[in-house]
Coordinates of N, CA and C in Angstrom, one line a residue:
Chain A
X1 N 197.4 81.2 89.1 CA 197.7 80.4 90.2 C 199.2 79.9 90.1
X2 N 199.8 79.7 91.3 CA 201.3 79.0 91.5 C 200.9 77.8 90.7
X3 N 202.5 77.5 90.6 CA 202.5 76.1 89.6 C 203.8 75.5 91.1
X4 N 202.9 74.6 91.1 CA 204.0 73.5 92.9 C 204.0 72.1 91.7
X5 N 205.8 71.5 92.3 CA 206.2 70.5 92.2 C 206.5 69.9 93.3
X6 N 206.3 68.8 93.4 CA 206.7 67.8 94.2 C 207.8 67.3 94.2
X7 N 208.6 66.5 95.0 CA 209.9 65.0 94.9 C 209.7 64.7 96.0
X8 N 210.0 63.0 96.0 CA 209.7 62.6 94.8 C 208.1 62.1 94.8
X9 N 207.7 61.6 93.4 CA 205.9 61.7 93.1 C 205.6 60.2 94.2
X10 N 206.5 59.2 94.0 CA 206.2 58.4 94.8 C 207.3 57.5 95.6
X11 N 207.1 56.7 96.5 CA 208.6 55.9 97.2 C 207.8 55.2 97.8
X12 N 208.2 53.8 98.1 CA 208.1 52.5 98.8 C 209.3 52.9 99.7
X13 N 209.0 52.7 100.9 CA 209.9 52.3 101.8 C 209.9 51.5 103.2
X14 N 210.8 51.3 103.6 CA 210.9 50.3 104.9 C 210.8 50.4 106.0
X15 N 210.0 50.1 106.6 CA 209.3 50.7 108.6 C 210.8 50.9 109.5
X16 N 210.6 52.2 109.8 CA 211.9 52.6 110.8 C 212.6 53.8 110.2
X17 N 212.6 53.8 108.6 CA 213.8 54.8 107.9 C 212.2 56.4 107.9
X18 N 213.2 56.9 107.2 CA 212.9 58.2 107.0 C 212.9 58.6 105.4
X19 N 211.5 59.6 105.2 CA 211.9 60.5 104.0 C 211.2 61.5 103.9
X20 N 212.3 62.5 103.0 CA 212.1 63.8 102.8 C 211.2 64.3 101.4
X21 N 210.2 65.0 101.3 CA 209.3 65.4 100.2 C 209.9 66.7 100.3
X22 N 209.7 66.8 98.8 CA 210.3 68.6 99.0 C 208.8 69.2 98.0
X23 N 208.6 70.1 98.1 CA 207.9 71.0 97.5 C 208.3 72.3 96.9
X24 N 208.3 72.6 95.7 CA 208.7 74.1 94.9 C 207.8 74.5 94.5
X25 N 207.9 76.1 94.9 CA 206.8 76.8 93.8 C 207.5 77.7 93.3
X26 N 206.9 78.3 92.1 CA 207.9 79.2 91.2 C 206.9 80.6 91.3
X27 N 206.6 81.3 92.7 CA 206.8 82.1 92.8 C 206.6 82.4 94.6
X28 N 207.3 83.5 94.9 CA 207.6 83.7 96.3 C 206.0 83.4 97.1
X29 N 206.0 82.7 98.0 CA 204.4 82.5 99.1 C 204.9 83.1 100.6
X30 N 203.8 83.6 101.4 CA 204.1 83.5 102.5 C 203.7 82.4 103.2
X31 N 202.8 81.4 103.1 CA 201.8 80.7 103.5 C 202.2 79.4 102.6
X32 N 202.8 77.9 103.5 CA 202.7 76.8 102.5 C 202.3 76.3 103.7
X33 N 201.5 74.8 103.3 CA 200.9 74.2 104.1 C 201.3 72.6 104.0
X34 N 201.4 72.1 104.4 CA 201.5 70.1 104.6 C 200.3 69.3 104.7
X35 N 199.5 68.7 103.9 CA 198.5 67.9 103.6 C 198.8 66.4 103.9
X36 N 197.9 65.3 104.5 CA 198.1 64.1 104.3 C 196.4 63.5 104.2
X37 N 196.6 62.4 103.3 CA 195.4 62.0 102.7 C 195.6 60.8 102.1
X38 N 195.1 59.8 103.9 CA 195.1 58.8 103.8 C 194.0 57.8 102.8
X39 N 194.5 56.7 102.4 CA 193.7 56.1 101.5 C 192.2 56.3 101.4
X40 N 191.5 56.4 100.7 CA 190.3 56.6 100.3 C 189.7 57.9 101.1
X41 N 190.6 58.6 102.1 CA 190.3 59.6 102.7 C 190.2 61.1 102.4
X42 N 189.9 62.0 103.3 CA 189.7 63.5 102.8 C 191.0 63.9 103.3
X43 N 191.7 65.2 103.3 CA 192.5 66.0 103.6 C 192.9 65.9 105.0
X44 N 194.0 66.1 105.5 CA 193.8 66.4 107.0 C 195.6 67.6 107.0
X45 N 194.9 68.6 107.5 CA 196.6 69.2 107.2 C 197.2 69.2 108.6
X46 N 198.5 68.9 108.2 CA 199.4 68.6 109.2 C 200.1 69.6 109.9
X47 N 200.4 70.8 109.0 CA 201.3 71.8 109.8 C 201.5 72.9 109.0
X48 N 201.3 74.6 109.2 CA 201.7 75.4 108.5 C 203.1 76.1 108.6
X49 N 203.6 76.3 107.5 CA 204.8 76.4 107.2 C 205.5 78.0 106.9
X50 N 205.6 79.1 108.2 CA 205.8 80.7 107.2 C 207.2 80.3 106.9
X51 N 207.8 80.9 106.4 CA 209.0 81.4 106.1 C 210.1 81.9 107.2
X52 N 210.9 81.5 107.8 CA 211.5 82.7 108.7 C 210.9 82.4 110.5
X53 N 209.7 81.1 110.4 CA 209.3 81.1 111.8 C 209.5 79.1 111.8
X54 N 209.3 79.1 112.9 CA 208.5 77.4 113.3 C 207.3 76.9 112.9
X55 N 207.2 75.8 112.1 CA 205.6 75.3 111.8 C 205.1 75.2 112.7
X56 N 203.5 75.3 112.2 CA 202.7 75.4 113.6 C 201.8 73.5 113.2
X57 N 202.1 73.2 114.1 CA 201.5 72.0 113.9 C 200.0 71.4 114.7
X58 N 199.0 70.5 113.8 CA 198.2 70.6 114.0 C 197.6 69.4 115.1
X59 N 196.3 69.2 115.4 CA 196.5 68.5 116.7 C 196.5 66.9 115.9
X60 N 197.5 66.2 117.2 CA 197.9 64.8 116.6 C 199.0 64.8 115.6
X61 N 199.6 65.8 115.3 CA 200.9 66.2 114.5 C 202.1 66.4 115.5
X62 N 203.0 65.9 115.6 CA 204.7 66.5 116.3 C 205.3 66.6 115.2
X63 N 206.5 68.0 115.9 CA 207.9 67.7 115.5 C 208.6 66.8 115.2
X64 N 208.7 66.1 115.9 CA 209.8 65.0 116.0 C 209.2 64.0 115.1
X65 N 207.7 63.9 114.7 CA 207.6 62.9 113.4 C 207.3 63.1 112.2
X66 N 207.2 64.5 112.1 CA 207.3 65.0 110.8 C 207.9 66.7 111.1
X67 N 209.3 66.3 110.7 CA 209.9 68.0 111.2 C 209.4 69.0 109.5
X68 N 209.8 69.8 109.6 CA 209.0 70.7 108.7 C 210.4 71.6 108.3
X69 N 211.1 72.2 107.2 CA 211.9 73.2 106.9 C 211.2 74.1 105.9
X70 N 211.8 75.6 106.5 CA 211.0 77.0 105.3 C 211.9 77.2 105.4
X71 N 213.1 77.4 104.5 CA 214.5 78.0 103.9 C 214.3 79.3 103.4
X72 N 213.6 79.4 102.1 CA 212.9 80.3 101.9 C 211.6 80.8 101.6
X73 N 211.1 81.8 100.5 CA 209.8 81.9 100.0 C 209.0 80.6 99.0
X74 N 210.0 79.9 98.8 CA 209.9 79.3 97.1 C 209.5 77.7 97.8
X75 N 210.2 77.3 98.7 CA 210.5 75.8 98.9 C 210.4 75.5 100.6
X76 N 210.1 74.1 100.4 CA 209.8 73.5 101.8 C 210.0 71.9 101.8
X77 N 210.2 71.3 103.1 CA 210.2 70.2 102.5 C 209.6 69.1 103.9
X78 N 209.1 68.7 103.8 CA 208.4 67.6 105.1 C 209.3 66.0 105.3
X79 N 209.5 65.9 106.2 CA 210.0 64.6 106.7 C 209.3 63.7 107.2
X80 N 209.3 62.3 106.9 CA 208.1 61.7 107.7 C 208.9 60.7 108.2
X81 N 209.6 60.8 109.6 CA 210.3 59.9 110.2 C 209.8 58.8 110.9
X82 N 211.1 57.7 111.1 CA 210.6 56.6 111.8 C 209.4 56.0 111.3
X83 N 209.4 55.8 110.5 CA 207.7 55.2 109.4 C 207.9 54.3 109.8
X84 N 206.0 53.7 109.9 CA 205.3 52.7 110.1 C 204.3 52.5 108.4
X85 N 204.0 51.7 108.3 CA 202.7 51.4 107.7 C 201.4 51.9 108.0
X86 N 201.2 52.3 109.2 CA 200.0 53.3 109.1 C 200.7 54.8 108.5
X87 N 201.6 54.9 108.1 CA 202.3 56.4 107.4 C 201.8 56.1 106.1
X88 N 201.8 55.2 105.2 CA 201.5 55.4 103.9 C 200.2 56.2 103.7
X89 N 200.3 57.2 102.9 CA 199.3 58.2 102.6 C 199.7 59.0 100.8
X90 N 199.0 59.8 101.1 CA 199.3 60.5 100.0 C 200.1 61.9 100.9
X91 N 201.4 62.6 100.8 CA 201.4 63.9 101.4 C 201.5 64.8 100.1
X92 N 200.6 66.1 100.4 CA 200.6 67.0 99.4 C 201.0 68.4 99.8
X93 N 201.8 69.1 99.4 CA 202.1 70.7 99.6 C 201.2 71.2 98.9
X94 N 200.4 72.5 100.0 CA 199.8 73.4 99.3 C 200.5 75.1 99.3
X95 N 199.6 75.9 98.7 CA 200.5 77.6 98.8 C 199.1 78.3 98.9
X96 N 199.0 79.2 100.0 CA 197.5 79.8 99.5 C 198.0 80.9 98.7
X97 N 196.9 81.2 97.7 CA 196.9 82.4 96.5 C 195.6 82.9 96.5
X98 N 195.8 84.3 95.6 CA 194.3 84.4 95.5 C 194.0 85.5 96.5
X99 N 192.9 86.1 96.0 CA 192.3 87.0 97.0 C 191.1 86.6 98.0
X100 N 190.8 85.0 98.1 CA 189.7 84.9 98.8 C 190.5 83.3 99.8
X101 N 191.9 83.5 99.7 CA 193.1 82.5 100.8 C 192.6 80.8 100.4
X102 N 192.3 81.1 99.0 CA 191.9 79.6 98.5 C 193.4 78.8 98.2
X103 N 193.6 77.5 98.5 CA 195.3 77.5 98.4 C 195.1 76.3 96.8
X104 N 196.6 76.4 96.4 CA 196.6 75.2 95.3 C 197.6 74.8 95.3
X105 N 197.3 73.4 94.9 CA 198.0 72.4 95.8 C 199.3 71.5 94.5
X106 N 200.1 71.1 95.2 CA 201.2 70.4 94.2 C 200.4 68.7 94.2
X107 N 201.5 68.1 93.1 CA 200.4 66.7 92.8 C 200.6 65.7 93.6
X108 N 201.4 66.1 94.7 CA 201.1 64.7 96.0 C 202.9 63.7 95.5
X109 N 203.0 63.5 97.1 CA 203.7 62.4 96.8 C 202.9 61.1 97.4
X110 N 203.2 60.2 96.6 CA 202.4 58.7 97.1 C 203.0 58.1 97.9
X111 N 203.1 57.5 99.5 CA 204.2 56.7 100.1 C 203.4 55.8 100.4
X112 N 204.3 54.8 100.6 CA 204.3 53.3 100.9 C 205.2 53.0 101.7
X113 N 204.6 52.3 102.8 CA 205.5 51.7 104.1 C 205.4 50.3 104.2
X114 N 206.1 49.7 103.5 CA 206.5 48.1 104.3 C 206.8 47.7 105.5
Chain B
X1 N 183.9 74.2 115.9 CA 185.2 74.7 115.0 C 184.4 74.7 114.0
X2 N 185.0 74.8 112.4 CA 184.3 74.7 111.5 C 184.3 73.0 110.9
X3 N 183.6 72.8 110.0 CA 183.0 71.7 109.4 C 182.6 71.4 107.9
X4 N 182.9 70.5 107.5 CA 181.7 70.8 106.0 C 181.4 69.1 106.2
X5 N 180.4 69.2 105.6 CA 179.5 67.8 105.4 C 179.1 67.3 104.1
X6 N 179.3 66.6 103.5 CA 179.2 66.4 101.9 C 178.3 65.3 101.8
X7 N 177.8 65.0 101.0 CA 177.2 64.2 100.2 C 177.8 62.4 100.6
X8 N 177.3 61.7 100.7 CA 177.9 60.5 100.4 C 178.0 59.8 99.2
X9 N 179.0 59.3 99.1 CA 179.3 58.6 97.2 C 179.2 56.9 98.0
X10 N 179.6 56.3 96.7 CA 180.4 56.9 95.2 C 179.0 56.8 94.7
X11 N 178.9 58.0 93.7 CA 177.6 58.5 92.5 C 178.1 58.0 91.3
X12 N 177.3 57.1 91.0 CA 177.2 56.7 89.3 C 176.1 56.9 88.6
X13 N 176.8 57.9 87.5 CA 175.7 58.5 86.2 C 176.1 57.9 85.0
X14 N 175.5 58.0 84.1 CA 175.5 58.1 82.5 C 175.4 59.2 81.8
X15 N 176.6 59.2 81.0 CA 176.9 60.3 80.3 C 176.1 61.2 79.9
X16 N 175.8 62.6 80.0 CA 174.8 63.2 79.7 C 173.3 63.8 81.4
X17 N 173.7 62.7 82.2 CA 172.9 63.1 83.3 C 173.4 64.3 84.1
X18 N 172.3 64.9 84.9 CA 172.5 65.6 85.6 C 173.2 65.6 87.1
X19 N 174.1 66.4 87.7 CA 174.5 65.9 88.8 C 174.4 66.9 89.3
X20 N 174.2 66.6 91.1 CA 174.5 67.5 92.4 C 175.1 66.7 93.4
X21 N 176.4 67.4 94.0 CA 176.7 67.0 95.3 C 176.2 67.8 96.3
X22 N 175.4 67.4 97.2 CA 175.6 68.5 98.5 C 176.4 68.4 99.4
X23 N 176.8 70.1 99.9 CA 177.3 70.3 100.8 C 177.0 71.2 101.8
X24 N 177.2 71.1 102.5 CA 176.7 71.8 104.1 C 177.8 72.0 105.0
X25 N 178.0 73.3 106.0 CA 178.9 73.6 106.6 C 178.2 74.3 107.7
X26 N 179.2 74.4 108.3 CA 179.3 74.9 110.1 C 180.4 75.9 110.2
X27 N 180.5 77.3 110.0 CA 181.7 77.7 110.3 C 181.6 79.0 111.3
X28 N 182.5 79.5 111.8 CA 182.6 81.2 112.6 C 182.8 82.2 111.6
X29 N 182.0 83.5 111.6 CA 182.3 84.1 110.4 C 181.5 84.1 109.7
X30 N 182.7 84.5 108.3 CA 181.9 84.8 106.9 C 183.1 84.1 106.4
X31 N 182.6 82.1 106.3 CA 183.4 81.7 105.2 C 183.8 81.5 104.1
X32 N 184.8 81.6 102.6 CA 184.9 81.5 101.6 C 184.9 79.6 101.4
X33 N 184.1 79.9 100.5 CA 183.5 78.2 100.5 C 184.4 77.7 98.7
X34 N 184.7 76.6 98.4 CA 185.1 76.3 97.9 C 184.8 75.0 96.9
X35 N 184.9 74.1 95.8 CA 185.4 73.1 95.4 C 185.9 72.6 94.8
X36 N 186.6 71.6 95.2 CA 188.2 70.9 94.5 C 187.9 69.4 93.8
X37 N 188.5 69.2 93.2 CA 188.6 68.3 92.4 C 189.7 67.1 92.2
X38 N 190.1 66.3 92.8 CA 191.2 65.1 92.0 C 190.6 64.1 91.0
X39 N 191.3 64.4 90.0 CA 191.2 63.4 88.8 C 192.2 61.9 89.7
X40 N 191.4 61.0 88.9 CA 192.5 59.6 88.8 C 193.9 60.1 89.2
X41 N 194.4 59.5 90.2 CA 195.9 59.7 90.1 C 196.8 61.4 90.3
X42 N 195.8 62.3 90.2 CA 196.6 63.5 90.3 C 196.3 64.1 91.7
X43 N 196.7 65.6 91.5 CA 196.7 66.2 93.1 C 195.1 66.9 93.0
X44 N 195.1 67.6 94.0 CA 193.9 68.2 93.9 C 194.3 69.9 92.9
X45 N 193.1 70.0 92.4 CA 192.5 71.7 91.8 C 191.5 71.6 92.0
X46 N 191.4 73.4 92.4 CA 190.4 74.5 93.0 C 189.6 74.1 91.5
X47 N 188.1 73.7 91.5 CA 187.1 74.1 90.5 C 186.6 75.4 90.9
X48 N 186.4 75.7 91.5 CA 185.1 77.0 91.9 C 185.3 77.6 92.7
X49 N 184.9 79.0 93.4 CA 184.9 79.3 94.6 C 184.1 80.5 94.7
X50 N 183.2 80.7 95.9 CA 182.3 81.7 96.1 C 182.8 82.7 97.9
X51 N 182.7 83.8 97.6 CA 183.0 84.4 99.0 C 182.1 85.0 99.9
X52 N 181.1 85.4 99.3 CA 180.1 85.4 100.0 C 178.9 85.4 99.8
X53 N 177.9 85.7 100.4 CA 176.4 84.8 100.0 C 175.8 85.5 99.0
X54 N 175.3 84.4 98.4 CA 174.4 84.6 97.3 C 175.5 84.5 95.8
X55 N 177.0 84.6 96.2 CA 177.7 84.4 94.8 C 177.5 83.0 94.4
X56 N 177.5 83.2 92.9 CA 178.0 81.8 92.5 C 179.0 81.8 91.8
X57 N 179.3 80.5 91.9 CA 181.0 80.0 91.5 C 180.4 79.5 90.2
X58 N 181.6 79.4 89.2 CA 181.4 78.8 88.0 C 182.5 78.1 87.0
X59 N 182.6 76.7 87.2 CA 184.0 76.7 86.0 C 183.2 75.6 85.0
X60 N 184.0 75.2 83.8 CA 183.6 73.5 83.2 C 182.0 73.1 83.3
X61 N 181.6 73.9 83.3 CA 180.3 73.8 83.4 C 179.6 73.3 84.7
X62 N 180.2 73.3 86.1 CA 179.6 73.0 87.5 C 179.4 74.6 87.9
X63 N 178.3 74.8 88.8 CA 178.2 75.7 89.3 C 178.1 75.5 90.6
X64 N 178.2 76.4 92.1 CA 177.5 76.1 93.2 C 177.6 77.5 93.9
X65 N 175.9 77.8 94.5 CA 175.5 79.2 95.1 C 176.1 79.0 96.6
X66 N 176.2 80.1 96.9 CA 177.1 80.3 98.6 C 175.2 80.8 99.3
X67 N 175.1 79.3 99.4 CA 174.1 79.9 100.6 C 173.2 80.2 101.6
X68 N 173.7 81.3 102.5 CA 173.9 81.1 103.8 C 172.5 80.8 104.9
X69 N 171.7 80.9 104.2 CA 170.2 81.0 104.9 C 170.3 79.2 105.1
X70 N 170.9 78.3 104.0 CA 170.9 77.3 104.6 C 171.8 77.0 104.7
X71 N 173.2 77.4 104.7 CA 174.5 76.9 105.0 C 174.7 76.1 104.0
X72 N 174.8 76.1 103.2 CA 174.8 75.8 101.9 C 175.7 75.3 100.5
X73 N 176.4 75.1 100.3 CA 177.3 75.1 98.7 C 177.3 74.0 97.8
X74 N 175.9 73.8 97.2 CA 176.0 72.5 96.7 C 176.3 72.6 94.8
X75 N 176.8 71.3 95.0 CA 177.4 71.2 93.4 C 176.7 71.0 92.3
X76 N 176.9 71.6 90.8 CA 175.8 70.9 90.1 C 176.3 71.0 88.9
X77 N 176.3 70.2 88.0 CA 176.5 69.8 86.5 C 175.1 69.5 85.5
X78 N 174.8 70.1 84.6 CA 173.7 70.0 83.8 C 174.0 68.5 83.1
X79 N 174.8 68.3 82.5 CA 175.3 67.0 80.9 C 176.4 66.7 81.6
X80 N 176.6 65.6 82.4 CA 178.4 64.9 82.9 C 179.1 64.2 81.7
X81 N 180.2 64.3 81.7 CA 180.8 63.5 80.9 C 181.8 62.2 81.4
X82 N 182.0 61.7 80.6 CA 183.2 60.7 81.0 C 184.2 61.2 81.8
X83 N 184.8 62.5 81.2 CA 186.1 62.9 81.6 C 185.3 63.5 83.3
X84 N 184.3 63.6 83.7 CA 184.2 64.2 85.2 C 183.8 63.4 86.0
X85 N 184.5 62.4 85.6 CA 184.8 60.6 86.8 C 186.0 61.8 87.8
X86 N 185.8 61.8 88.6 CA 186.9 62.1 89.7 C 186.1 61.9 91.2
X87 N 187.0 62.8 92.0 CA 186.4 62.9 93.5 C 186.2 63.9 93.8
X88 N 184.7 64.5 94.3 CA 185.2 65.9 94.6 C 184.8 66.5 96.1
X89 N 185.4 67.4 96.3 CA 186.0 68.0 97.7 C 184.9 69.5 98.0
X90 N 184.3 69.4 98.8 CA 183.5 70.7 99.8 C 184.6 70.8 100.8
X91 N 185.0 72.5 100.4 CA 186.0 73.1 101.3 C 185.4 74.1 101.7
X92 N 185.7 74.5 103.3 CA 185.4 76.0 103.4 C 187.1 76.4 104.2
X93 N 187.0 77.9 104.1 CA 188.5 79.0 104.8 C 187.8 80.0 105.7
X94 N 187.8 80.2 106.7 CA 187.6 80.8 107.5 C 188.4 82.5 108.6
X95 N 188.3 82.6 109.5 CA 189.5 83.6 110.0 C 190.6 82.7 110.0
X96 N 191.3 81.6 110.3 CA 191.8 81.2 110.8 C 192.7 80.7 109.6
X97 N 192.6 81.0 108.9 CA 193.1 80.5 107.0 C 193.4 78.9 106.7
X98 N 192.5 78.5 107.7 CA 192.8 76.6 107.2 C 191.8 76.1 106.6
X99 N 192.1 75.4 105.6 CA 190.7 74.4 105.2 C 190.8 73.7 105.7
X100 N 189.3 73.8 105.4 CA 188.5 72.3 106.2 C 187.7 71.5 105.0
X101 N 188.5 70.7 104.8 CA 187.4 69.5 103.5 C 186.8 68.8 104.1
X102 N 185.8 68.3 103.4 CA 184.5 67.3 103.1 C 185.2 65.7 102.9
X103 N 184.4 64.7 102.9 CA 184.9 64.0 102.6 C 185.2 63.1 101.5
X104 N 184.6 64.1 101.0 CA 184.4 63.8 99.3 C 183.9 62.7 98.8
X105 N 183.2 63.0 97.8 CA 182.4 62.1 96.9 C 182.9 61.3 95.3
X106 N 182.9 60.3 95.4 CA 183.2 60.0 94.3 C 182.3 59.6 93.0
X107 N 182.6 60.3 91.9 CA 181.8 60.1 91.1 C 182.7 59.4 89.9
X108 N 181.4 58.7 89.1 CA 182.0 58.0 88.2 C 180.9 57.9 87.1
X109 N 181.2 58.1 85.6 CA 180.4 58.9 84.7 C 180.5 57.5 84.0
X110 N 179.5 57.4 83.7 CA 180.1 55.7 82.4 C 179.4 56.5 80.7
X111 N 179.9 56.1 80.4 CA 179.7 56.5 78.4 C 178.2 55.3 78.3

């Protein structure tokens, strides 16, 4: 299985700004995905990520509040602009692997919106 | 669309008990069914996964059969331990290559 890192693991920040999560994997994917997993909640993915195209985002997800970059095979990175306090979640990058499109997932960043 | 439906938590055992989560799904197709796991504090991992019916998945000692007569993937542990306090996740992938999780259950093992 890929081995995904995150940045950063967690951030407090202030309603209105913006931040960027990056996600690495150390080996080439075609397929990364954007996870958010609000408090005591399950999964809900936000937007798939190819390489070389536009994320496809999912319903109740925009561009304009979480833009999405695939640079290359390796890395991606999610923005969660204009934050509110209902933004605080967990976001997690996933990569699907495997022969049966089961994906594995990096260890989350933790955000916090004051 | 598709669906999975899990068990409701939080489940508390003593060390050594037997456990099952169930899970149940709705999907198009021939889904690959899955389950994931977060410890305290970490990200999620894949425990298990079966692709089509009648397989069973097997890691750490949980197993769960894919199956399809009753829609089916439920979880099971013979002896829990302390260390299998987490939360865990009924996933299925379908044509459409997205998962869809459960809402997971939380278990919590006491010594």
């Amino acid at each position: 299985s890929a081995v995904i890192s995150q940045k950063p693991s967690r951030d407090i920040c202030q309603r209105g700004t913006s931040l960027t999560i990056q996600c690495q994997v150390d080996s080439q994917v075609t397929m990364m995905f954007w996870y958010r997993q609000q408090p005591g909640q399950s999964l809900t993915l936000i937007a798939t990520a190819n390489q070389g195209s536009e994320a496809t985002y999912e319903s109740g997800f925009v561009i304009d509040k979480f833009p999405i970059s695939r640079p290359n095979l390796t890395f991606s990175t999610l923005t969660v602009s204009n934050m509110s306090p209902e933004d605080s979640s967990i976001y997690l990058c996933s990569v699907e692997g495997g022969d049966s499109y089961e994906q594995y997932f990096g260890p989350g960043t933790r955000l916090t919106v004051t | 669309g598709n669906s999975v439906t899990q068990m409701e938590g939080p489940v508390t055992l003593s060390e050594e008990a037997f456990l099952t989560i169930n899970c149940t799904y709705t999907a198009t197709g021939y889904p690959s069914l899955f389950w994931y796991v977060q410890y305290p504090g970490e990200g999620l991992q894949l425990l298990l996964k079966a692709t089509k019916a009648d397989d069973k998945g097997s890691n750490k000692g949980f197993e769960a059969t894919y199956r399809k007569e009753t829609t089916s993937f439920h979880l099971e542990k013979g002896s829990v331990q302390v260390s299998d306090s987490a939360v865990y996740f009924c996933a299925l992938i379908s044509n459409d290559y997205k998962l869809s999780f459960g809402a997971g259950t939380t278990v919590t093992v006491r010594a």
